[in-house]
Short mmCIF file of C-alpha atoms in Angstrom, two decimals:
data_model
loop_
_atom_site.label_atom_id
_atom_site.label_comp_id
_atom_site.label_asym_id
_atom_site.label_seq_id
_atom_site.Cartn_x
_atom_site.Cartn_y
_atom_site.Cartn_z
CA UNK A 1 127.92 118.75 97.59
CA UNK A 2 126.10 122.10 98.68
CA UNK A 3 124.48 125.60 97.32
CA UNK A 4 128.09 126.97 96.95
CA UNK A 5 129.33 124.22 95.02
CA UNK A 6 126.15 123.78 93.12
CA UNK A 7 126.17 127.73 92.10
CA UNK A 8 129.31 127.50 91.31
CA UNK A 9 128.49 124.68 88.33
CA UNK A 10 125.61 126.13 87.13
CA UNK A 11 127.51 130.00 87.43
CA UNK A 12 125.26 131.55 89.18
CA UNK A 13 125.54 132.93 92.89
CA UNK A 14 124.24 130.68 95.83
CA UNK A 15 121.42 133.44 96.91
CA UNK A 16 119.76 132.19 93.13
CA UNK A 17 120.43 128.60 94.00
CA UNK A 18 118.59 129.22 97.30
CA UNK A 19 115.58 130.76 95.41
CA UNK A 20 115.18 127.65 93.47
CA UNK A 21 115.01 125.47 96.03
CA UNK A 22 112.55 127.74 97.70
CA UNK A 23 110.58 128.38 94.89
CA UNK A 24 111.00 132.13 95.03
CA UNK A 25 110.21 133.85 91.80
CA UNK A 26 112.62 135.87 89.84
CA UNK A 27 114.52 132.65 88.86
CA UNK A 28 114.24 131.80 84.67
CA UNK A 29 112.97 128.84 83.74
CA UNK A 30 116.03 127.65 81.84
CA UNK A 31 118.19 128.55 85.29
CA UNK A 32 116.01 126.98 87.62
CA UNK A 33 116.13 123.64 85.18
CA UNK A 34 120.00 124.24 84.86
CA UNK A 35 120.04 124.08 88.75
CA UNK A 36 117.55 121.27 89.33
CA UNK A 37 119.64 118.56 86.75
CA UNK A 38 122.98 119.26 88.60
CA UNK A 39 121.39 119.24 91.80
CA UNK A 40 119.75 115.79 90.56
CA UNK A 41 123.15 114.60 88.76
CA UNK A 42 125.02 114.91 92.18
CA UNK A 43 122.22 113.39 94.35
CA UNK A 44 122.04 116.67 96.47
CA UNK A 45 118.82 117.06 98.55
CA UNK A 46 118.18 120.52 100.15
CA UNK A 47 117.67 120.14 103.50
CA UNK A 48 113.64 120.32 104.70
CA UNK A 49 112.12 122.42 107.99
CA UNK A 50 109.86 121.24 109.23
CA UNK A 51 107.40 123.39 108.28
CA UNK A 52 107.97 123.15 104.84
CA UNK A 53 107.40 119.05 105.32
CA UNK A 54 104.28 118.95 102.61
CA UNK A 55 103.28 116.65 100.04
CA UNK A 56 101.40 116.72 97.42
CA UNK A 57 98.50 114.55 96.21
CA UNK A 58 97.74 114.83 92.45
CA UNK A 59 94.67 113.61 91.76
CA UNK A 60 92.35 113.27 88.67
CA UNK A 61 90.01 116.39 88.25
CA UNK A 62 87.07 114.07 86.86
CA UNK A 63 86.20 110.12 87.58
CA UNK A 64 88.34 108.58 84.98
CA UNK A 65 90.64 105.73 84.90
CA UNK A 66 90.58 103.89 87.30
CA UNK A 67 86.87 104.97 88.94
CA UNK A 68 87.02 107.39 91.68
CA UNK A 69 86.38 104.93 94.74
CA UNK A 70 89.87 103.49 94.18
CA UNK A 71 91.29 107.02 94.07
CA UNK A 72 89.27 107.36 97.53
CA UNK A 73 90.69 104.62 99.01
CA UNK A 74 94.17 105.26 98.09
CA UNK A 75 93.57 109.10 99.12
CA UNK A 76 92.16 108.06 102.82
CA UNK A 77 95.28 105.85 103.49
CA UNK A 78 97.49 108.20 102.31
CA UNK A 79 95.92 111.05 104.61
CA UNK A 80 95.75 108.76 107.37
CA UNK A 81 99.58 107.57 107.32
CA UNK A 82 101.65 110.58 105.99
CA UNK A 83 100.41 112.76 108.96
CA UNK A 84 102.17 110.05 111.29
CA UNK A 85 105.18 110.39 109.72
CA UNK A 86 105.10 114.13 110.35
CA UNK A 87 103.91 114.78 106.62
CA UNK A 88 101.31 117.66 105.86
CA UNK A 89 98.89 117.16 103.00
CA UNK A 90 97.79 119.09 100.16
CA UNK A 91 95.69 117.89 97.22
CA UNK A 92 96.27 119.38 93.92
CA UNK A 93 94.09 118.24 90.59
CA UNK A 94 96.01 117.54 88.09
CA UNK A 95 94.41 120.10 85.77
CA UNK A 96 95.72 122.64 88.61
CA UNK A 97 99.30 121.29 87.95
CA UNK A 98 100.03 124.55 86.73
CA UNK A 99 100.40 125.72 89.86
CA UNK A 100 102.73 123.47 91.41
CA UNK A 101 105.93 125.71 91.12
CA UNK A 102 104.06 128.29 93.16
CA UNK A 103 103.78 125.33 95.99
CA UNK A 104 107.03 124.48 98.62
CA UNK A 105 107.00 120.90 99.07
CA UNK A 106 109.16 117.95 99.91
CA UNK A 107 107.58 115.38 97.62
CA UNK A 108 104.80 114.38 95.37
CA UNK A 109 102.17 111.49 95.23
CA UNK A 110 99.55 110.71 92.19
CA UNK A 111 97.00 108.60 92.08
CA UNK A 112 94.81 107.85 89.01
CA UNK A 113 97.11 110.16 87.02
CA UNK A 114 98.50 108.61 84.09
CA UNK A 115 102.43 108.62 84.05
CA UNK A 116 102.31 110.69 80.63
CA UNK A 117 101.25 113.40 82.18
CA UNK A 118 103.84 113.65 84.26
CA UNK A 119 106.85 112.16 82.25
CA UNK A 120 108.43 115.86 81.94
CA UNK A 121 108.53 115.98 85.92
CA UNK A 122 112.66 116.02 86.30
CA UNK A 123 112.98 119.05 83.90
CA UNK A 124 110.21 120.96 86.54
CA UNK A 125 111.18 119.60 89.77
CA UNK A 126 114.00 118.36 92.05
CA UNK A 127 111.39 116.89 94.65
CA UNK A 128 110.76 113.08 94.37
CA UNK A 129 107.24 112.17 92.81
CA UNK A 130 105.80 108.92 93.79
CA UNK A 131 103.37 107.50 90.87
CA UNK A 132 100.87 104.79 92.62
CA UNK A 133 99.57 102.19 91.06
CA UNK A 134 100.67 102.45 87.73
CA UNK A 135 103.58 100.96 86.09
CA UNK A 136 106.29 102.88 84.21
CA UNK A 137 105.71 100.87 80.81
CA UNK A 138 107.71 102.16 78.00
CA UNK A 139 107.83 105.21 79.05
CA UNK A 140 111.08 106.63 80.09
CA UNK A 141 111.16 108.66 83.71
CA UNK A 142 114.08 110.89 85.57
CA UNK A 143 115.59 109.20 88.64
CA UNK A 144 113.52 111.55 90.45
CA UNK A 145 110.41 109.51 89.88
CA UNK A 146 109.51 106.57 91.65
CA UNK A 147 106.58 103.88 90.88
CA UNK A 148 104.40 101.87 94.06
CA UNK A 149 101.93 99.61 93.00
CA UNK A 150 100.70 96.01 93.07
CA UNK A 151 101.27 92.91 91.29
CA UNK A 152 99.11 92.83 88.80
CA UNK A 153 100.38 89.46 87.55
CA UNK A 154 99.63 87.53 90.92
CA UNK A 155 96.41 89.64 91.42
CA UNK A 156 94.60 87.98 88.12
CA UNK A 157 96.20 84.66 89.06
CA UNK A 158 94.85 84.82 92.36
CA UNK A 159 90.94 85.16 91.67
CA UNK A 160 91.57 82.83 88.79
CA UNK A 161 93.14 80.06 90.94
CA UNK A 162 90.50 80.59 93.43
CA UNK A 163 87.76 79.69 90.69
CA UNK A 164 89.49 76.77 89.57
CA UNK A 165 89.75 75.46 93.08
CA UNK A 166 85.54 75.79 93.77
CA UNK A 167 85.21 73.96 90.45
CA UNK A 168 85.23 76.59 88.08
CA UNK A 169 85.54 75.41 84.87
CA UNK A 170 84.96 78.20 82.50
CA UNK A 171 85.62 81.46 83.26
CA UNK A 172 84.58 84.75 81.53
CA UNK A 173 85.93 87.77 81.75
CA UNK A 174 85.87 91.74 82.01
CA UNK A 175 88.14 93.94 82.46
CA UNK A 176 87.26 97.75 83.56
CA UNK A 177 88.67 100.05 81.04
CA UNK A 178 90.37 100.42 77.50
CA UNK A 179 93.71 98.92 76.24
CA UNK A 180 96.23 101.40 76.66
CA UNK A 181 94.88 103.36 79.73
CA UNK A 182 96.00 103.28 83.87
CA UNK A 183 96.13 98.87 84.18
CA UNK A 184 93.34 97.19 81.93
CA UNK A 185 96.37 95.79 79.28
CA UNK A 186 98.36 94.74 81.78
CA UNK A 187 95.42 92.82 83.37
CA UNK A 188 94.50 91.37 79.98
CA UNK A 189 98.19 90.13 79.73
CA UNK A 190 98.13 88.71 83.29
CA UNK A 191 94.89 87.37 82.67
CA UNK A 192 95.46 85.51 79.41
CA UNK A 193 98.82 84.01 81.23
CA UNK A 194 97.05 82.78 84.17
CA UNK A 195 93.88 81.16 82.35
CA UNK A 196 96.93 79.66 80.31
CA UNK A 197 98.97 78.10 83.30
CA UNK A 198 95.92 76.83 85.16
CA UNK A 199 94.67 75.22 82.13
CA UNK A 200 91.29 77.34 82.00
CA UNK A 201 89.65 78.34 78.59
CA UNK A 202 91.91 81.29 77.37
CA UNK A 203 89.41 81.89 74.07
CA UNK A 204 89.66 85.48 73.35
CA UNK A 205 85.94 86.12 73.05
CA UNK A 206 86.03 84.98 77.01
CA UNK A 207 87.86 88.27 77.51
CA UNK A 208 86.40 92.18 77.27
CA UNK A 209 87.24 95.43 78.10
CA UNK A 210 84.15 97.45 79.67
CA UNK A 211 85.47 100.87 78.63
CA UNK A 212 85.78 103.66 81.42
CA UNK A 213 81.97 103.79 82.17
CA UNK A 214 79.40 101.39 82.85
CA UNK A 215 77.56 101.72 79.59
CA UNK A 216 78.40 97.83 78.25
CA UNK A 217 78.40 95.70 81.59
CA UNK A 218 74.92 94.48 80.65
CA UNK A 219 75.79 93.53 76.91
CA UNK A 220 78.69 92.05 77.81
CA UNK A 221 77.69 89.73 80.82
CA UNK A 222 74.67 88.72 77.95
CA UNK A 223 77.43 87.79 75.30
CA UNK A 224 79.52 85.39 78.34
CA UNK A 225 76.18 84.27 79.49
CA UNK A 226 75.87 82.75 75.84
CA UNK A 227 78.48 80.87 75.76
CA UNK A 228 77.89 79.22 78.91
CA UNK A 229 80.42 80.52 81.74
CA UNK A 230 79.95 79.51 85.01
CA UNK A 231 82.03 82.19 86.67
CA UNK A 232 82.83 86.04 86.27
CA UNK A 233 86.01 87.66 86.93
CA UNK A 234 85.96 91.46 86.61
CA UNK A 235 88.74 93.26 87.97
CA UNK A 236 88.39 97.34 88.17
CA UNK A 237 85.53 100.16 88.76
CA UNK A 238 81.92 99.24 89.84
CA UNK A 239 81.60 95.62 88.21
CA UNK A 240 80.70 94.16 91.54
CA UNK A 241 77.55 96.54 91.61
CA UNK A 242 77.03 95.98 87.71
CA UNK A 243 77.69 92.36 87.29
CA UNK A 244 74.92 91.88 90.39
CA UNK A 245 72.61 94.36 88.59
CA UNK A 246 73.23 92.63 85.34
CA UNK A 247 72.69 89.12 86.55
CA UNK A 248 69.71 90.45 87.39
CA UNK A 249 68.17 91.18 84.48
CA UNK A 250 69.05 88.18 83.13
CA UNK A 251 67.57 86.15 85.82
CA UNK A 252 70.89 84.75 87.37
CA UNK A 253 71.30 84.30 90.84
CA UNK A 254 75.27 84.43 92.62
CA UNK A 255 76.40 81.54 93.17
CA UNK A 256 74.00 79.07 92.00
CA UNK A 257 74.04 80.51 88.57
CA UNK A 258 77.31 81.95 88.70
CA UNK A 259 80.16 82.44 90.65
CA UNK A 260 82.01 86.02 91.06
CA UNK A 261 85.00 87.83 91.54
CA UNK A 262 85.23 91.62 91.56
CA UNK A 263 87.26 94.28 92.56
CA UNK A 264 86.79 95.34 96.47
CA UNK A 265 84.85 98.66 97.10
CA UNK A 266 84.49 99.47 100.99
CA UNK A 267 81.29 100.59 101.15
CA UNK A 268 79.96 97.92 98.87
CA UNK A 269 80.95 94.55 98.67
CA UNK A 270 80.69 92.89 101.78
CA UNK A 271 77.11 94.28 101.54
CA UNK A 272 76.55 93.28 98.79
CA UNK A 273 73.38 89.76 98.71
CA UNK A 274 75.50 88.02 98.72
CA UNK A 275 78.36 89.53 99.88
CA UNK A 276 80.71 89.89 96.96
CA UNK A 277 84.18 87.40 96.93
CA UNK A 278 86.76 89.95 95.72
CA UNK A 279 90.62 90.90 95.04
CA UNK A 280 91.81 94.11 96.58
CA UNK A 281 94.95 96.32 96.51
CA UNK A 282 96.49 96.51 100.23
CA UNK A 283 96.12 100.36 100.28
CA UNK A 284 97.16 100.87 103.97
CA UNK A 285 100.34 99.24 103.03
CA UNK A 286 100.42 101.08 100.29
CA UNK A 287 100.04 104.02 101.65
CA UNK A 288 102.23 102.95 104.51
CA UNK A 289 105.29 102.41 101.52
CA UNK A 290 104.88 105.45 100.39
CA UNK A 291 105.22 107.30 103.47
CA UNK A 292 108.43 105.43 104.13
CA UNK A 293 110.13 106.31 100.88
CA UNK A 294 109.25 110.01 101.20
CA UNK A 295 110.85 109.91 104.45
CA UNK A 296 113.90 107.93 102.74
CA UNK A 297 113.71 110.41 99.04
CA UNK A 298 113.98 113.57 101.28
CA UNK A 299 116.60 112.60 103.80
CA UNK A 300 119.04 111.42 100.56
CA UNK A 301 118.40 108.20 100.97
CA UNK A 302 118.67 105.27 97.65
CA UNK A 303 115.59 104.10 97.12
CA UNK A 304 114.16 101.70 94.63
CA UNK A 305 112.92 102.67 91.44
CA UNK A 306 109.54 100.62 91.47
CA UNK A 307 108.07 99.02 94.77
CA UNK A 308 105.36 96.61 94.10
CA UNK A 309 102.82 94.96 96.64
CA UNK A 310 100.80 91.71 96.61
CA UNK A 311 97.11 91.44 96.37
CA UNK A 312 95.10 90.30 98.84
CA UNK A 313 92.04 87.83 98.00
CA UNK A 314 88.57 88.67 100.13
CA UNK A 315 86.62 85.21 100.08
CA UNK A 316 82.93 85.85 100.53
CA UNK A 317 79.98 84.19 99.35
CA UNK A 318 79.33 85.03 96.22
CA UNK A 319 81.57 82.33 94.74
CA UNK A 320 80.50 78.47 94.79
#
């Protein structure tokens, strides 16, 4: 397959072919789309300079779901190892997105973007977009888009197991977010499952959601507290800072009170008195993925439609 052959499909000449590749203007938007679907339907990749080698890095405008220092953590691999594969970098908001047919790239990344937003991507775009830790769901994506993220499912199981095996015996629960929104209901599910298999108390009033700000920690650490946990799991945003600060208040001290998981934040946690026991995405190997399936995605390469990762368990002190 090539321009000729590919103009010759959609009926128009090759020069308008080569405009939509290039992002030229003075293409309609119903013959650019006509062009990108057969392109996509015959696996045809235009071929890349050099100099055009740039990705894109859609990120949230505001803090939302998940909170921003994941998105930083994610956005400093990514920085660090797409420039080694001879990647250059440009960040885009995704209330800019707008302006993303003005832009000549290779591929796409997104981070803290919810899929949704981008589930009309194929009609747009014949570049692959890589959508980081987030799961496709139910929604239904072109074979353009591609998923990297990290196992949920063995992440909750992880910190759960490693309560149960300090003795642990009843463990409660928060979860950063709201049902519905970036992971929080697929950490519920993997939560309830793994209280279930390791024979934990799997009581639903064990398990909360926080909401997307840090409004509730307090009540909710009161409300466990009450019914007499003896650990705290709370995967997502700032619950290692809040859970500490909460605690606080309530005159618990970590561990001898209470043990705790949290989520790992860099320039946090291992500071943290005492330094905070957490779970943690592996976002240099992330990142590191990523890089390798743009590399694959723009040289026509097959690549899976989802890649997921492990999590990795920090062990600190603040668990018994």
């Amino acid at each position: 397959m090539n321009i000729r052959k590919i103009a010759e499909i959609a009926e128009v000449s090759p020069a308008t072919v080569s405009r939509v590749f290039n992002r030229n203007p003075g293409v309609s938007r119903s013959v650019a789309q006509k062009v990108r679907k057969i392109a996509l339907k015959y696996n045809y990749h235009p071929r890349i300079p050099d100099k055009l080698k740039n990705v894109v890095i859609i990120t949230p405008y505001n803090s939302v779901y998940p909170v921003q220092s994941c998105i930083d953590m994610l956005l400093m691999a990514l920085t660090g190892e797409l420039p080694k594969a001879g990647f250059r970098v440009e960040i885009l908001p995704v209330n800019s997105l707008d302006r993303l047919p003005e832009i000549r790239f290779c591929a796409a990344t997104a981070i803290g973007v919810e899929p949704s937003e981008l589930a009309d991507w194929e009609d747009k775009f014949t570049e692959p977009l890589f959508i980081i830790d987030r799961s496709p769901g139910e929604g239904r994506f072109g074979k353009n888009v591609f998923f990297v993220n990290s196992d949920e499912t063995y992440g909750m199981e992880l910190a759960l197991n490693h309560l149960k095996e300090r003795n642990c015996r009843k463990v409660g629960c928060i979860i950063h977010g709201v049902p519905g929104e970036g992971n929080a209901s697929l950490r519920e599910k993997a939560i309830c499952k793994a209280l279930k298999k390791l024979d934990l108390p799997d009581n639903r009033q064990l398990i909360h959601f926080s909401g997307n700000d840090n409004s509730r920690y307090v009540e909710l650490v009161g409300k466990l507290l009450k019914q007499n946990v003896d650990a705290l799991f709370c995967p997502g945003g700032s619950a290692g800072i809040m859970i500490l600060y909460a605690l606080s208040l309530f005159n618990k001290k970590i561990p001898d009170d209470i043990s705790l998981i949290a989520s790992e934040q860099t320039f946090f946690s291992s500071y943290a008195v005492p330094p905070q026991t957490t779970i943690t995405q592996e976002y240099k190997q992330l990142a590191e993925k990523v890089t390798t399936l743009i590399g694959q995605a723009v040289s026509g390469e097959k690549i899976p439609a989802i890649s997921t990762l492990p999590y990795c368990l920090i062990s600190r002190e603040s668990v018994k």
